[in-house]
Amino acid sequence: MSTWFDSARFGMFIHWGHSSQQGVELSWPMVGGNAALPDGDLTVAEYQASAATFNPVQWDPVGLARTAKSLGMQYAVFTTKHHDGYAMFHTKTSDFGVEHSPYERDIVGEFVEAFRAEGLRVGLYFSLIDWNHPDYPAFTDADRPYRFGRSKAPTPEQWERFTAVMFEQVRELLTNYGQIDVFWFDGGWERTPEQWRAQELEALIRELQPGILINDRLPTVGDFETPEQFVPAQAPARTWETCMTLNESWGYNPDDGAWKSPRQVVHTLCEVAGKGGNLLLNVSPMGDGALMPEQRAILGAMQRWLSQNGESITGTEPGLEPWQFYGPSTKRGDTTYVHLLMRPYETVTVRGVPIKHVKRVRVLASGRGLAFTTRCAIIDQFFNPDPPGELTIQVPEDALDPFATVLAVEMG
Ligand code: GLC
């Protein structure tokens, strides 16, 4: 069954927690980091200490929702609880959350309301791992170094109590905020599907939110795949979304200056759309709730390109086959959008198209018509009324966009 998500193409991931006040990655510093996210020389107590002072007075969900909308994003996913166990929502299950911070307000509720008001779909990120909960059991400094595949085992009684809490949190998240469109699990690797009670959890979610989509990180469950930090070489067979950071951190980390350029992100978005996936692009509010200025600048630069070329991304299907054109392409109805991610030398060629049906080629951003020629096998010119062939488009220098030039090829 196809859904809105199959052609959404672009969404916003929001990674945020109390530890953003310390300018460190979410959760990982409390276990000493991992190979991919090495950041983290804090004890558990040092890391969790900033829960007591969380007061993000600059948090502006309405502004953020408008930013997402201005980029043509169709949805957003918010960290309701990361591996550190801190609840960004009001929960009866624990005192470890925003309700008991100086801020007090229900941040998840504010997120949902603001994004929904802008017409975006909303998703909730939820970590199965809870390194803070005594029955998980909690991670302690003595458990370092963190090793994948080797986490401390709970007793059966502990696990019974923990899963009751976890189920209750899921129930709260899917009951208290109206319609939720995506449930985005993470951290499934530390336990088995049986331990997570995966089938039962899925049944609960679908009962509470019949239209919801669930990602693939609750083992054995899932409506879509979630490659992380890269574009798959071949499009996965089922619906997919790649999540990606703007630097190399998910949470606010001022020491991480490895920023992608706006052009690189635009190219990634074109690649993802051309393969029929979605890009869930991450932003990191700071400890006071404001968006990082560097991220604001990147998104601002992308906004110009998207306002002129977003038509070739949102709601499209994958376009040509890789052998037909050297680059990504998408399509909608009779229009094929080719994304020029490399600068053309005078012309670009598209192959294997019904050349007699090419009506017009235009630069999407400006509407400017471009001259083109076609050719096909000589014998086809006489015997084939509808020959496939090559379409060669003149692309003048002054039609080029500094990020990516999109040509719209209209067939009729
Ligand atoms: C990883 C990390 C986590 C991050 C997530 C986003 O699983 O553990 O920090 O939230 O990827 O996809």
Coordinates of C-alpha atoms and ligand atoms in Angstrom, one line a residue:
M1 CA 0.0 0.0 0.0
S2 CA 1.5 3.3 -0.9
T3 CA 1.3 6.3 1.5
W4 CA 2.3 10.0 1.7
F5 CA 5.7 8.8 2.9
D6 CA 6.6 7.1 -0.4
S7 CA 7.1 10.4 -2.2
A8 CA 7.6 12.8 0.7
R9 CA 11.4 13.0 -0.1
F10 CA 12.4 15.6 2.4
G11 CA 12.0 15.8 6.2
M12 CA 13.6 17.4 9.3
F13 CA 15.2 15.3 12.0
I14 CA 15.6 17.1 15.4
H15 CA 18.1 15.8 17.9
W16 CA 17.9 17.6 21.2
G17 CA 18.1 16.9 24.9
H18 CA 19.2 18.4 28.2
S19 CA 22.8 17.6 27.4
S20 CA 22.7 20.1 24.5
Q21 CA 23.4 22.6 27.2
Q22 CA 26.9 21.1 27.5
G23 CA 27.5 21.2 23.8
V24 CA 28.1 17.4 23.5
E25 CA 26.6 14.7 21.4
L26 CA 23.3 13.1 22.6
S27 CA 23.8 10.2 25.0
W28 CA 27.0 8.7 23.7
P29 CA 29.3 10.8 25.9
M30 CA 27.8 9.1 29.0
V31 CA 29.1 5.7 27.9
G32 CA 32.4 7.1 26.6
G33 CA 31.4 7.4 23.0
N34 CA 31.8 4.8 20.2
A35 CA 34.0 4.5 17.2
A36 CA 31.7 6.6 15.0
L37 CA 30.8 9.1 17.7
P38 CA 34.0 9.3 19.8
D39 CA 32.9 12.5 21.5
G40 CA 32.6 11.9 25.2
D41 CA 34.8 12.3 28.1
L42 CA 32.2 12.8 30.8
T43 CA 31.2 10.5 33.7
V44 CA 27.5 9.4 33.7
A45 CA 26.9 11.9 36.5
E46 CA 28.5 14.8 34.7
Y47 CA 26.6 14.0 31.6
Q48 CA 23.2 13.8 33.3
A49 CA 23.9 16.8 35.6
S50 CA 22.5 19.2 33.0
A51 CA 19.0 17.7 33.4
A52 CA 18.6 19.9 36.5
T53 CA 19.2 23.2 34.6
F54 CA 17.3 22.5 31.3
N55 CA 15.5 25.7 30.5
P56 CA 15.4 26.3 26.7
V57 CA 13.8 29.7 26.7
Q58 CA 14.8 30.3 23.0
W59 CA 13.0 27.1 21.8
D60 CA 10.8 28.3 19.0
P61 CA 8.9 25.4 17.5
V62 CA 6.8 27.6 15.3
G63 CA 9.9 29.2 13.8
L64 CA 11.4 25.8 13.2
A65 CA 8.3 24.5 11.6
R66 CA 8.2 27.5 9.3
T67 CA 11.8 26.9 8.4
A68 CA 11.0 23.2 7.5
K69 CA 8.0 24.3 5.5
S70 CA 10.0 26.9 3.6
L71 CA 12.4 24.1 2.6
G72 CA 9.6 22.0 1.2
M73 CA 10.0 19.5 3.9
Q74 CA 6.9 17.3 4.3
Y75 CA 7.5 15.9 7.8
A76 CA 9.7 16.1 10.9
V77 CA 10.9 13.6 13.5
F78 CA 11.7 14.7 17.0
T79 CA 13.8 12.9 19.8
T80 CA 11.2 12.3 22.5
K81 CA 13.7 10.2 24.4
H82 CA 17.2 9.4 23.4
H83 CA 19.5 6.6 24.8
D84 CA 20.1 8.7 27.9
G85 CA 16.5 8.1 29.0
Y86 CA 15.6 11.8 29.4
A87 CA 11.9 12.4 28.5
M88 CA 11.3 15.5 26.4
F89 CA 7.6 14.9 27.1
H90 CA 5.4 14.7 30.2
T91 CA 5.3 11.1 31.5
K92 CA 3.8 9.5 34.5
T93 CA 6.4 6.8 34.4
S94 CA 9.3 8.8 35.7
D95 CA 10.6 12.1 37.1
F96 CA 13.5 12.1 34.6
G97 CA 12.2 14.5 32.1
V98 CA 11.4 18.0 31.0
E99 CA 8.3 18.2 33.3
H100 CA 10.7 18.3 36.3
S101 CA 13.1 20.8 34.7
P102 CA 13.0 24.6 35.2
Y103 CA 11.3 24.7 31.7
E104 CA 8.5 22.4 32.8
R105 CA 6.5 22.5 29.5
D106 CA 5.8 19.5 27.3
I107 CA 8.3 20.0 24.5
V108 CA 7.0 17.1 22.5
G109 CA 3.5 18.6 22.6
E110 CA 4.9 21.9 21.5
F111 CA 6.7 20.3 18.6
V112 CA 3.7 18.3 17.4
E113 CA 1.4 21.3 17.6
A114 CA 3.7 23.7 15.8
F115 CA 4.6 21.4 12.9
R116 CA 1.1 20.2 12.4
A117 CA -0.1 23.8 12.2
E118 CA 2.3 24.3 9.3
G119 CA 0.8 21.3 7.6
L120 CA 3.7 18.9 8.1
R121 CA 3.4 15.3 9.2
V122 CA 4.9 14.5 12.6
G123 CA 7.1 11.7 13.7
L124 CA 8.4 10.7 17.1
Y125 CA 11.9 9.3 17.6
F126 CA 12.0 6.9 20.6
S127 CA 15.1 5.1 21.9
L128 CA 14.4 1.5 23.1
I129 CA 17.7 1.7 24.9
D130 CA 17.5 3.5 28.3
W131 CA 20.9 3.8 29.9
N132 CA 19.3 5.7 32.8
H133 CA 16.6 3.3 34.0
P134 CA 17.6 1.2 37.0
D135 CA 15.8 -1.8 35.6
Y136 CA 17.2 -1.5 32.1
P137 CA 19.7 -1.7 33.9
A138 CA 21.4 1.7 34.0
F139 CA 24.8 2.2 32.5
T140 CA 27.5 3.0 35.0
D141 CA 31.1 4.4 34.7
A142 CA 32.3 0.9 35.6
D143 CA 30.6 -0.5 32.4
R144 CA 33.0 1.3 30.1
P145 CA 34.2 1.0 27.5
Y146 CA 30.9 0.6 25.6
R147 CA 31.0 -2.3 23.2
F148 CA 28.3 -3.2 20.7
G149 CA 27.0 -6.6 21.3
R150 CA 28.0 -6.6 25.0
S151 CA 25.5 -4.8 27.2
K152 CA 24.7 -5.6 30.8
A153 CA 21.8 -8.1 31.2
P154 CA 18.8 -7.4 33.4
T155 CA 17.2 -9.9 35.8
P156 CA 13.9 -11.3 34.6
E157 CA 12.1 -9.2 37.2
Q158 CA 14.0 -6.0 36.2
W159 CA 13.1 -6.6 32.6
E160 CA 9.5 -7.2 33.4
R161 CA 9.4 -3.8 35.1
F162 CA 11.4 -2.1 32.4
T163 CA 9.2 -3.2 29.5
A164 CA 6.1 -2.2 31.4
V165 CA 7.5 1.3 31.7
M166 CA 8.6 1.4 28.0
F167 CA 5.2 0.2 26.8
E168 CA 3.6 2.9 29.0
Q169 CA 5.8 5.6 27.5
V170 CA 4.9 4.5 24.0
R171 CA 1.2 4.5 25.0
E172 CA 1.5 8.1 26.3
L173 CA 3.3 9.3 23.2
L174 CA 0.6 7.8 20.9
T175 CA -2.3 8.9 23.0
N176 CA -1.6 12.4 24.2
Y177 CA -0.8 14.3 21.0
G178 CA -3.5 13.4 18.5
Q179 CA -2.4 11.9 15.2
I180 CA 1.2 10.8 14.9
D181 CA 2.4 9.9 11.5
V182 CA 5.7 8.1 12.1
F183 CA 7.1 6.2 15.0
W184 CA 10.9 6.2 14.7
F185 CA 12.6 3.6 17.0
D186 CA 16.3 3.5 17.6
G187 CA 18.6 1.4 19.7
G188 CA 17.1 -2.0 19.1
W189 CA 20.5 -3.7 18.9
E190 CA 21.0 -4.1 22.7
R191 CA 18.2 -6.7 23.1
T192 CA 16.4 -9.5 21.1
P193 CA 13.0 -9.0 19.4
E194 CA 11.6 -11.3 22.1
Q195 CA 13.0 -9.1 24.9
W196 CA 11.5 -6.0 23.3
R197 CA 8.2 -7.9 22.9
A198 CA 8.4 -6.6 19.4
Q199 CA 5.2 -8.1 18.0
E200 CA 3.2 -7.0 21.0
L201 CA 4.7 -3.5 20.9
E202 CA 3.8 -3.2 17.2
A203 CA 0.3 -4.3 17.9
L204 CA -0.1 -1.6 20.6
I205 CA 1.2 1.1 18.3
R206 CA -1.1 0.1 15.4
E207 CA -4.0 -0.1 17.7
L208 CA -3.4 3.4 19.1
Q209 CA -2.5 5.0 15.7
P210 CA -3.9 2.9 12.8
G211 CA -2.4 5.1 10.1
I212 CA 1.1 5.3 11.5
L213 CA 4.3 4.2 9.8
I214 CA 7.0 2.5 11.9
N215 CA 10.7 2.5 11.0
D216 CA 12.8 -0.7 10.9
R217 CA 14.7 -0.3 14.1
L218 CA 12.4 -2.3 16.3
P219 CA 13.9 -5.6 15.2
T220 CA 11.5 -7.7 13.0
V221 CA 9.1 -4.8 12.6
G222 CA 8.9 -1.9 10.2
D223 CA 7.3 -0.2 7.2
F224 CA 10.5 1.4 5.9
E225 CA 14.3 1.1 6.0
T226 CA 16.6 3.6 7.6
P227 CA 20.1 3.7 6.1
E228 CA 22.1 6.2 8.1
Q229 CA 24.6 8.9 7.1
F230 CA 24.9 7.7 3.4
V231 CA 23.0 7.2 0.2
P232 CA 22.6 3.5 -0.7
A233 CA 24.3 2.5 -4.0
Q234 CA 21.1 0.8 -5.1
A235 CA 17.7 1.8 -4.0
P236 CA 16.4 -0.6 -1.3
A237 CA 13.5 -2.7 -2.5
R238 CA 11.0 -1.2 -0.1
T239 CA 10.3 2.3 1.1
W240 CA 13.4 3.9 2.6
E241 CA 14.7 7.1 4.2
T242 CA 18.3 8.0 4.9
C243 CA 19.0 10.2 7.9
M244 CA 21.9 12.5 7.8
T245 CA 23.6 15.2 9.9
L246 CA 24.8 18.6 8.6
N247 CA 28.2 18.1 10.4
E248 CA 29.1 14.8 12.0
S249 CA 27.0 15.1 15.2
W250 CA 23.4 14.6 15.9
G251 CA 23.2 16.8 18.9
Y252 CA 24.5 20.3 19.3
N253 CA 28.3 20.0 19.3
P254 CA 30.2 23.3 18.8
D255 CA 33.5 21.5 18.5
D256 CA 32.4 19.7 15.3
G257 CA 33.2 22.0 12.4
A258 CA 32.9 19.3 9.7
W259 CA 30.0 21.1 8.0
K260 CA 28.6 19.9 4.7
S261 CA 28.1 22.8 2.2
P262 CA 24.6 23.7 1.2
R263 CA 25.5 22.5 -2.3
Q264 CA 26.5 19.1 -1.0
V265 CA 23.3 18.7 0.8
V266 CA 21.3 19.7 -2.2
H267 CA 23.2 17.1 -4.3
T268 CA 22.4 14.5 -1.7
L269 CA 18.8 15.4 -1.8
C270 CA 18.7 15.0 -5.6
E271 CA 20.5 11.7 -5.3
V272 CA 18.0 10.4 -2.7
A273 CA 15.0 11.7 -4.7
G274 CA 16.4 10.1 -7.9
K275 CA 16.5 6.7 -6.1
G276 CA 13.0 7.1 -4.7
G277 CA 14.0 7.7 -1.1
N278 CA 13.5 10.3 1.6
L279 CA 16.2 12.5 3.2
L280 CA 15.7 13.1 6.9
L281 CA 18.1 16.0 7.4
N282 CA 19.1 16.6 11.0
V283 CA 19.2 19.8 12.9
S284 CA 20.5 20.4 16.5
P285 CA 18.9 23.0 18.7
M286 CA 21.4 24.4 21.3
G287 CA 20.9 24.1 25.0
D288 CA 18.8 27.3 25.1
G289 CA 16.6 25.9 22.2
A290 CA 17.8 28.2 19.4
L291 CA 19.0 26.6 16.2
M292 CA 22.8 26.6 15.6
P293 CA 23.7 29.7 13.5
E294 CA 25.8 27.4 11.2
Q295 CA 22.8 25.2 10.5
R296 CA 20.6 28.3 10.0
A297 CA 23.0 29.5 7.4
I298 CA 23.1 26.2 5.5
L299 CA 19.3 25.8 5.5
G300 CA 18.9 29.4 4.4
A301 CA 21.2 28.9 1.4
M302 CA 19.3 25.7 0.5
Q303 CA 16.0 27.5 0.8
R304 CA 16.8 29.6 -2.3
W305 CA 17.5 26.5 -4.4
L306 CA 14.4 24.6 -3.1
S307 CA 12.0 27.5 -3.7
Q308 CA 13.0 27.4 -7.4
N309 CA 13.6 23.7 -7.8
G310 CA 11.6 21.9 -5.1
E311 CA 9.0 20.8 -7.8
S312 CA 11.6 18.3 -9.0
I313 CA 11.9 16.8 -5.6
T314 CA 8.7 16.7 -3.5
G315 CA 6.1 14.2 -4.6
T316 CA 8.1 12.9 -7.5
E317 CA 9.0 9.4 -8.6
P318 CA 12.4 8.2 -9.7
G319 CA 13.1 9.2 -13.3
L320 CA 15.4 7.7 -15.8
E321 CA 17.5 4.6 -15.5
P322 CA 21.2 5.2 -14.8
W323 CA 22.2 4.3 -18.4
Q324 CA 19.9 7.0 -19.7
F325 CA 21.5 10.0 -18.1
Y326 CA 24.7 10.7 -16.1
G327 CA 23.1 11.9 -12.9
P328 CA 19.9 11.7 -10.8
S329 CA 16.5 12.4 -12.3
T330 CA 12.9 12.3 -11.1
K331 CA 9.5 12.5 -12.8
R332 CA 6.0 13.6 -12.4
G333 CA 3.4 12.8 -15.1
D334 CA 4.9 13.6 -18.5
T335 CA 7.7 15.7 -17.1
T336 CA 11.1 14.3 -16.3
Y337 CA 13.5 16.4 -14.2
V338 CA 17.2 15.9 -14.8
H339 CA 19.5 17.1 -12.1
L340 CA 22.9 18.4 -13.4
L341 CA 25.2 17.8 -10.5
M342 CA 28.3 18.2 -12.8
R343 CA 28.8 21.2 -15.0
P344 CA 27.8 20.4 -18.6
Y345 CA 30.1 21.0 -21.6
E346 CA 27.7 22.8 -23.9
T347 CA 25.2 20.0 -24.0
V348 CA 23.7 17.2 -22.0
T349 CA 22.3 14.0 -23.5
V350 CA 19.5 11.9 -22.3
R351 CA 19.2 8.4 -24.0
G352 CA 16.5 5.9 -24.7
V353 CA 13.6 8.4 -24.8
P354 CA 10.8 8.5 -27.3
I355 CA 12.3 11.4 -29.2
K356 CA 9.2 12.3 -31.2
H357 CA 7.3 13.0 -28.0
V358 CA 9.7 15.6 -26.6
K359 CA 7.7 18.9 -26.6
R360 CA 9.8 21.2 -24.6
V361 CA 12.9 21.5 -22.4
R362 CA 13.1 24.3 -19.9
V363 CA 15.3 25.4 -17.0
L364 CA 13.1 24.7 -14.1
A365 CA 14.2 27.6 -12.0
S366 CA 13.6 30.3 -14.6
G367 CA 11.2 28.7 -17.1
R368 CA 13.7 29.5 -19.9
G369 CA 13.3 27.2 -22.9
L370 CA 16.4 25.4 -24.2
A371 CA 17.2 24.4 -27.7
F372 CA 17.6 20.6 -28.3
T373 CA 18.2 18.1 -31.1
T374 CA 17.3 14.5 -31.3
R375 CA 18.8 11.5 -33.2
C376 CA 18.1 7.8 -33.5
A377 CA 19.2 4.8 -35.4
I378 CA 19.1 5.7 -39.1
I379 CA 16.8 2.8 -40.1
D380 CA 14.3 3.7 -37.3
Q381 CA 13.9 7.1 -39.0
F382 CA 12.2 5.2 -41.9
F383 CA 10.5 2.2 -40.3
N384 CA 9.8 3.1 -36.7
P385 CA 7.0 5.6 -36.2
D386 CA 7.9 6.1 -32.5
P387 CA 11.7 5.5 -32.2
P388 CA 13.7 5.7 -29.0
G389 CA 16.7 7.8 -29.3
E390 CA 19.0 10.5 -27.9
L391 CA 17.9 14.0 -26.8
T392 CA 20.7 16.5 -26.7
I393 CA 20.0 19.7 -24.9
Q394 CA 22.0 23.0 -25.3
V395 CA 22.8 24.3 -21.8
P396 CA 24.3 27.8 -21.9
E397 CA 26.7 28.9 -19.1
D398 CA 24.3 31.6 -18.0
A399 CA 21.6 29.0 -17.3
L400 CA 23.6 27.2 -14.7
D401 CA 22.7 27.3 -11.0
P402 CA 25.6 27.4 -8.6
F403 CA 24.2 24.4 -6.7
A404 CA 22.5 22.2 -9.3
T405 CA 20.7 23.0 -12.5
V406 CA 17.5 21.3 -13.0
L407 CA 16.1 20.8 -16.5
A408 CA 12.5 19.9 -17.1
V409 CA 11.9 17.6 -20.1
E410 CA 8.3 17.7 -21.1
M411 CA 6.9 14.8 -23.2
G412 CA 3.5 14.8 -24.9
Ligands
GLC1 C1 22.4 6.1 15.9 C2 22.9 6.7 17.2 C3 22.0 7.8 17.6 C4 21.2 8.6 16.6 C5 20.7 7.7 15.5 C6 20.0 8.5 14.4 O1 21.7 4.9 16.1 O2 23.0 5.8 18.2 O3 22.7 8.7 18.4 O4 20.2 9.2 17.2 O5 21.7 6.9 15.0 O6 19.8 7.6 13.3

